[in-house]
Coordinates of C-alpha atoms in Angstrom, one line a residue:
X1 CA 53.7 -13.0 5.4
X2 CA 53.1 -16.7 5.8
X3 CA 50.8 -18.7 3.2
X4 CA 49.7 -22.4 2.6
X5 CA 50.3 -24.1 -0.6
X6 CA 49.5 -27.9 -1.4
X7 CA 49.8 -28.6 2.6
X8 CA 53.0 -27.1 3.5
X9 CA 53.3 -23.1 5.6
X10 CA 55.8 -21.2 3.6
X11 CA 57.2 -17.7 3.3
X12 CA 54.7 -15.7 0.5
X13 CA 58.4 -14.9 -1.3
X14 CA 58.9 -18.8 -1.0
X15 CA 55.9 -19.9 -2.8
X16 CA 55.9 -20.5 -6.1
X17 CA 53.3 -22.2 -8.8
X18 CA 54.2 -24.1 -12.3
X19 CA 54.3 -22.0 -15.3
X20 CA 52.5 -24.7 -16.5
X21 CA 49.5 -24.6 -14.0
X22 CA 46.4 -24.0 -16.0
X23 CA 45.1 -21.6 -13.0
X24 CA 47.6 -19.2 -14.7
X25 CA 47.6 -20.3 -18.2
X26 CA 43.4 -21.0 -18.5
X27 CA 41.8 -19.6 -15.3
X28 CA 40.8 -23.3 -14.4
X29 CA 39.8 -23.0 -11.4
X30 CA 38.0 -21.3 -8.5
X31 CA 38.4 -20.0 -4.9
X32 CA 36.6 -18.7 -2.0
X33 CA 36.8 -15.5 0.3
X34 CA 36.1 -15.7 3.7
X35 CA 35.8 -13.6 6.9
X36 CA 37.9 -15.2 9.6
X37 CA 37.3 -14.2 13.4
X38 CA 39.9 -15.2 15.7
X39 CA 41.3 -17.7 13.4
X40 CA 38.4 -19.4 12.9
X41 CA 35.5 -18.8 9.9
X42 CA 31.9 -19.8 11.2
X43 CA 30.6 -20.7 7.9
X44 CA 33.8 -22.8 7.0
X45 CA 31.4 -25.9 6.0
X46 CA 29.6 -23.9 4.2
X47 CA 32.2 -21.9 2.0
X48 CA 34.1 -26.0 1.7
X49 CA 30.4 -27.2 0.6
X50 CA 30.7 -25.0 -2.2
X51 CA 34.0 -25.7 -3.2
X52 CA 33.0 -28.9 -3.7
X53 CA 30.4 -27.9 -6.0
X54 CA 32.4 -26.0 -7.7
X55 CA 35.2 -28.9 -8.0
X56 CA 32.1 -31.2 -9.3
X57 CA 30.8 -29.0 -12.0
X58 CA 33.9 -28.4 -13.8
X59 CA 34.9 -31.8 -13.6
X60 CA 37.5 -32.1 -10.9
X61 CA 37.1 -35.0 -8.0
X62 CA 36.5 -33.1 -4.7
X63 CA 38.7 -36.2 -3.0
X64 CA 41.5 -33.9 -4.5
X65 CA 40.4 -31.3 -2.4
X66 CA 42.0 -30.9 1.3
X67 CA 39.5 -31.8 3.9
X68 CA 37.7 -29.6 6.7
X69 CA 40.4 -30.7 9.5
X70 CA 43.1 -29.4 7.0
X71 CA 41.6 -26.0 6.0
X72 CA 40.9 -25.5 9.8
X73 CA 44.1 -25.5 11.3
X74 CA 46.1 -24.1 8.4
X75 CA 43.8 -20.6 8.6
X76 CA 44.2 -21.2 12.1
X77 CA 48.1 -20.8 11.6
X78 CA 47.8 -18.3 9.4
X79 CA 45.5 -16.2 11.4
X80 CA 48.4 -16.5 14.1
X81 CA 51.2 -15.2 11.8
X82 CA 49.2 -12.7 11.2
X83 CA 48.2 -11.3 14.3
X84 CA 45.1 -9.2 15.3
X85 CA 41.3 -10.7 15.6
X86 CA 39.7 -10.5 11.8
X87 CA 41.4 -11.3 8.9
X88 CA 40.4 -11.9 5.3
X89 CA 40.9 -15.8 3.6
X90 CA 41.0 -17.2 0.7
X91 CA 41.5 -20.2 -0.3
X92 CA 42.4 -21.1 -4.5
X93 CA 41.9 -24.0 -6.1
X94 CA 43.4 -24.3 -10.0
X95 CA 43.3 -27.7 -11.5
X96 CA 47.1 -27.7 -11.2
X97 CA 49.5 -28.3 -14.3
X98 CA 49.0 -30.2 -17.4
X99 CA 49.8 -30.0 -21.2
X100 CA 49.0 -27.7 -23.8
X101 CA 45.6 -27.4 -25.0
X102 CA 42.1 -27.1 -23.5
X103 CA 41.5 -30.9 -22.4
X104 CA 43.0 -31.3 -18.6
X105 CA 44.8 -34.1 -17.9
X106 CA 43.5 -37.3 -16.7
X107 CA 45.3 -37.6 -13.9
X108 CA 44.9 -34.2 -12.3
X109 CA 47.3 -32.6 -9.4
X110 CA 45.6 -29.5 -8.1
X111 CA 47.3 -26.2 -6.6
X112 CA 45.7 -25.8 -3.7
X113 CA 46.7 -22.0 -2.2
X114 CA 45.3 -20.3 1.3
X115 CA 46.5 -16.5 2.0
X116 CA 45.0 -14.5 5.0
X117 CA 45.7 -10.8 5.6
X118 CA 43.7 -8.3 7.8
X119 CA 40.4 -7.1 7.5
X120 CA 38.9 -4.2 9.1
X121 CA 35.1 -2.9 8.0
X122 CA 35.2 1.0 7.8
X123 CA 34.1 3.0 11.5
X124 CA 31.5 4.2 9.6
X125 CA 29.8 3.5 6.3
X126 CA 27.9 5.9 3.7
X127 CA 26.5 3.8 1.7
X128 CA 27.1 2.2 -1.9
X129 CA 27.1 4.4 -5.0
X130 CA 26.2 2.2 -7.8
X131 CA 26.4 2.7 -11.7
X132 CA 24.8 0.3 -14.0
X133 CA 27.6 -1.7 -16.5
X134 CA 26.2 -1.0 -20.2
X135 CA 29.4 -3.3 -21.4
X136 CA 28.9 -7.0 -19.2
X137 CA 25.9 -8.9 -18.5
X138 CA 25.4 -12.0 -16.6
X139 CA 24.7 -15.2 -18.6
X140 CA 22.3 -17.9 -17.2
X141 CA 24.3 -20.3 -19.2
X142 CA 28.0 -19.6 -18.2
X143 CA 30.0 -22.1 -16.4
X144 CA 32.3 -19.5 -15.2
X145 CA 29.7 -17.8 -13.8
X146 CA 28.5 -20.4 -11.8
X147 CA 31.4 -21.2 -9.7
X148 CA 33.5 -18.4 -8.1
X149 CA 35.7 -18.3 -11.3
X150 CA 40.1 -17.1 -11.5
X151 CA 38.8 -15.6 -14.6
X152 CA 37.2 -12.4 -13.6
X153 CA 37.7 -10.4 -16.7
X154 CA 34.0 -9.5 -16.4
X155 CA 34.3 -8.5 -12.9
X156 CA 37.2 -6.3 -13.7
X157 CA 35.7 -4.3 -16.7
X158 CA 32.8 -3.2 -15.2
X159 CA 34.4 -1.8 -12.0
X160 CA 36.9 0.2 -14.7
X161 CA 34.0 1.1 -16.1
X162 CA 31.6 2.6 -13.5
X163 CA 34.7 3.7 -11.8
X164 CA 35.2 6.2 -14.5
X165 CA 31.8 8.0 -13.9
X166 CA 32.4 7.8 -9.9
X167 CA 31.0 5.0 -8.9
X168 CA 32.3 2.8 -6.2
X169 CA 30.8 -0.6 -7.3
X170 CA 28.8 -2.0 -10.7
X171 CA 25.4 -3.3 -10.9
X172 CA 25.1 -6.0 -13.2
X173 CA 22.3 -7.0 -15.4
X174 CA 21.4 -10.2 -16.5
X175 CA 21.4 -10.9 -20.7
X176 CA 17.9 -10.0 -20.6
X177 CA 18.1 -7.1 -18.5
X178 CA 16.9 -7.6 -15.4
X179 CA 19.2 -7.1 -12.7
X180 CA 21.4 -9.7 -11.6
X181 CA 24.4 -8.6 -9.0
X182 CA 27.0 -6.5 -8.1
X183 CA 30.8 -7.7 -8.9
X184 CA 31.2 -9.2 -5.9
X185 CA 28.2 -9.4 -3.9
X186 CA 24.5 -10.5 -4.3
X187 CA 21.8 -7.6 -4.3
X188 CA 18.6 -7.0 -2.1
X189 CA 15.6 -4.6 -2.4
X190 CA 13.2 -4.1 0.2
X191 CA 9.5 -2.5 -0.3
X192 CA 6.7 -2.1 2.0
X193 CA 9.0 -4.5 4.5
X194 CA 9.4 -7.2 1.9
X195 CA 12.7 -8.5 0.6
X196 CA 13.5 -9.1 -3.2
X197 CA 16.2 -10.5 -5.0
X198 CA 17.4 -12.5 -8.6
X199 CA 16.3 -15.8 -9.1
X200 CA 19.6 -18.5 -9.0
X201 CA 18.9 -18.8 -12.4
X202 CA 19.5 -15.6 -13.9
X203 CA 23.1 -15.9 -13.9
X204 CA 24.0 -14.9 -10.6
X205 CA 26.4 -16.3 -8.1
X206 CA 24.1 -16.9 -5.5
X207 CA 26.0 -16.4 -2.4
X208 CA 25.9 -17.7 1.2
X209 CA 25.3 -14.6 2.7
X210 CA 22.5 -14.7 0.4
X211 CA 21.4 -18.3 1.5
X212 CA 21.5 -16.4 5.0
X213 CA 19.3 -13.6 4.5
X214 CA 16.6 -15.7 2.7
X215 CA 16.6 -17.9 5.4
X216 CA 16.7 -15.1 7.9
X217 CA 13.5 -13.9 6.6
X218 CA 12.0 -16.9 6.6
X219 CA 12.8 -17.4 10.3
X220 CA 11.4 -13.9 10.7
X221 CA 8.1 -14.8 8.7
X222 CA 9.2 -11.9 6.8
X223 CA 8.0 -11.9 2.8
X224 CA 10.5 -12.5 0.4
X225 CA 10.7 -13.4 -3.5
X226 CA 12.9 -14.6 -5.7
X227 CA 12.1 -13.5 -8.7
X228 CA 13.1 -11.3 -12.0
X229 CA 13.6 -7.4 -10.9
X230 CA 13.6 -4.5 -13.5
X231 CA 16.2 -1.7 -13.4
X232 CA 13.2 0.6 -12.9
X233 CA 11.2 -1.7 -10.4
X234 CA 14.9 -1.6 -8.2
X235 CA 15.2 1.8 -8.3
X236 CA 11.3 2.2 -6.9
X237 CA 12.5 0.3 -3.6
X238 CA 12.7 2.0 -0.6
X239 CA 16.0 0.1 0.1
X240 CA 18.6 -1.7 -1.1
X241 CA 21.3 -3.5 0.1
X242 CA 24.0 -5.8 -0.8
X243 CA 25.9 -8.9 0.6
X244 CA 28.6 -11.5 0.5
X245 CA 30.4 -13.7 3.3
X246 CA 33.3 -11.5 3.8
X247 CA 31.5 -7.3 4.2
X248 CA 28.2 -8.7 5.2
X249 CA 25.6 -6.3 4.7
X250 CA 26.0 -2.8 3.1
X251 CA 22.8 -0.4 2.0
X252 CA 23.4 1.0 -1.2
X253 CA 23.2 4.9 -1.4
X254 CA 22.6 5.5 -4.7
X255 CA 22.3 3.7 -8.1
X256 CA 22.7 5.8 -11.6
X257 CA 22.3 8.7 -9.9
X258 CA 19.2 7.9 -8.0
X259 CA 19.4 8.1 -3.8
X260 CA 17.6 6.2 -1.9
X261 CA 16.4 6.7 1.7
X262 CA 19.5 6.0 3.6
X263 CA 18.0 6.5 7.3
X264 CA 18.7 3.0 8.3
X265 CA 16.5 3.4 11.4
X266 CA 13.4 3.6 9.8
X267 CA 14.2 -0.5 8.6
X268 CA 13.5 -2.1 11.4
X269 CA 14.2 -5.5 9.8
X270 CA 16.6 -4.6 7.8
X271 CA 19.0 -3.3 11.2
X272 CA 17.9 -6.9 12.6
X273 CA 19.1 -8.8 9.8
X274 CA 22.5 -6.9 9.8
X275 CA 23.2 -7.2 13.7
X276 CA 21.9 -11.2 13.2
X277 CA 24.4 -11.4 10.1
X278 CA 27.4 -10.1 12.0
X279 CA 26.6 -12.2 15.0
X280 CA 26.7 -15.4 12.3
X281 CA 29.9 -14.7 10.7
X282 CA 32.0 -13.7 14.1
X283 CA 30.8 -16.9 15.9
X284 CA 28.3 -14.8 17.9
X285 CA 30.8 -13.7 20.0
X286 CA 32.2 -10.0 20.7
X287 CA 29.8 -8.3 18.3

């Protein structure tokens, strides 16, 4: 398998980064996943719009970054090595190597690493079964959490955790309860055909495929809020669903035990949305 690291298509067993790179050493840095169709991702200027963000809140110049043109043509590349029509990418940023201790150098020389392998979504989904974490919560005030983090510690401990009572994916509550996300994706409820979701500001990721639905309802002059959920308001809806750029849209079946009304065809807008979603992220092509 081929990858791309700092600007140059190598052999996976040929890459290699610092044991000094503070990715490794400190989790400083971030990355993005995206869903690649044909070797190309339709939201690329989205997912690189973010990365700048992300570069600018923890401090790093973006002009360090490799520019759209670049990213383009080395998934492009990599899409080729790989073979087949949808493939998985992401692309890692760590702040490259420095000395000991917290403060990163002034003169910084990111690691800049992009990987694709295949993706496939399953023939036929069931739906989500989703436990609530009792050991992580979001917090509103976390850098990490604002920025699509290497340290995903969090992430990791409540999936062991809600994995152990059969669950396939955590729910995650924000510090003062309400809920927040899943690990990996931003969360959805729908009521008397109008949409709810966390506010930004809860300590959430908020994702693009978010961005997209909320948009899509507003296209749609369908209602949506942003606004603070309870665990018990969530588990009133008469669906819920979750999202992020690289599954799209997946209905959640259960959550602590509680099922909800999984007969997709009785969501009119809901089956909209999903077809409009995965005509956005496959380039409105062959959907």
């Amino acid at each position: 398998m081929k990858v791309w690291l700092n600007g140059n298509i190598i052999d996976q067993t040929d890459a290699h980064i610092a044991v000094t790179d503070r990715g490794l050493l400190l989790g400083d840095g971030f990355f993005e996943t995206m869903r690649a169709h044909k070797g190309r991702v339709a939201w690329l200027d989205r997912h690189l719009d973010r990365l700048t963000s992300h570069a600018e809140l923890i401090g790093l110049d973006p002009i360090l970054l490799p520019n759209a043109q670049t990213v383009a043509e080395a998934i492009a590349s990599l899409c080729m090595e790989l073979g087949g029509n949808e493939a998985v990418i992401r692309l890692t940023v760590t702040r490259g190597s420095g000395p000991r201790g917290l403060l990163p150098p002034q003169d910084c020389h990111p690691t800049v690493l992009i990987t694709a392998a295949p993706f496939a979504k399953a023939a036929k989904d069931e739906g989500l079964i989703l436990a609530t974490s009792k050991r992580v919560r979001r917090n509103p005030w976390s850098i990490a959490g604002k920025v699509k983090s290497l340290n995903y510690l969090d992430n990791i401990a409540a999936r062991q955790e809600v994995a152990a009572c059969g669950a396939e994916e955590a729910l995650v509550l924000s510090v003062d309860g309400s809920v927040a996300e899943t690990t990996i994706a931003n969360l959805f409820g729908i009521r008397d055909n109008t949409f709810y979701t966390a506010p930004a500001n809860c300590g959430i990721l908020a994702g693009l495929a978010r961005k997209f639905v909320i948009d899509w309802c507003r296209d749609q002059a369908v209602a949506v809020h942003e606004e603070s959920i309870d665990l018990k308001d969530l588990l009133s809806m008469d669906l819920v669903f979750v999202c992020n750029a690289l599954q799209g849209i997946r209905f959640v079946r259960s959550i602590d035990g509680v099922a909800f009304d999984f007969d997709q065809a009785k969501h009119d807008h809901a089956m909209q949305l999903v077809s409009d979603f995965e005509k956005s992220l496959c380039l409105g092509i062959d959907v």
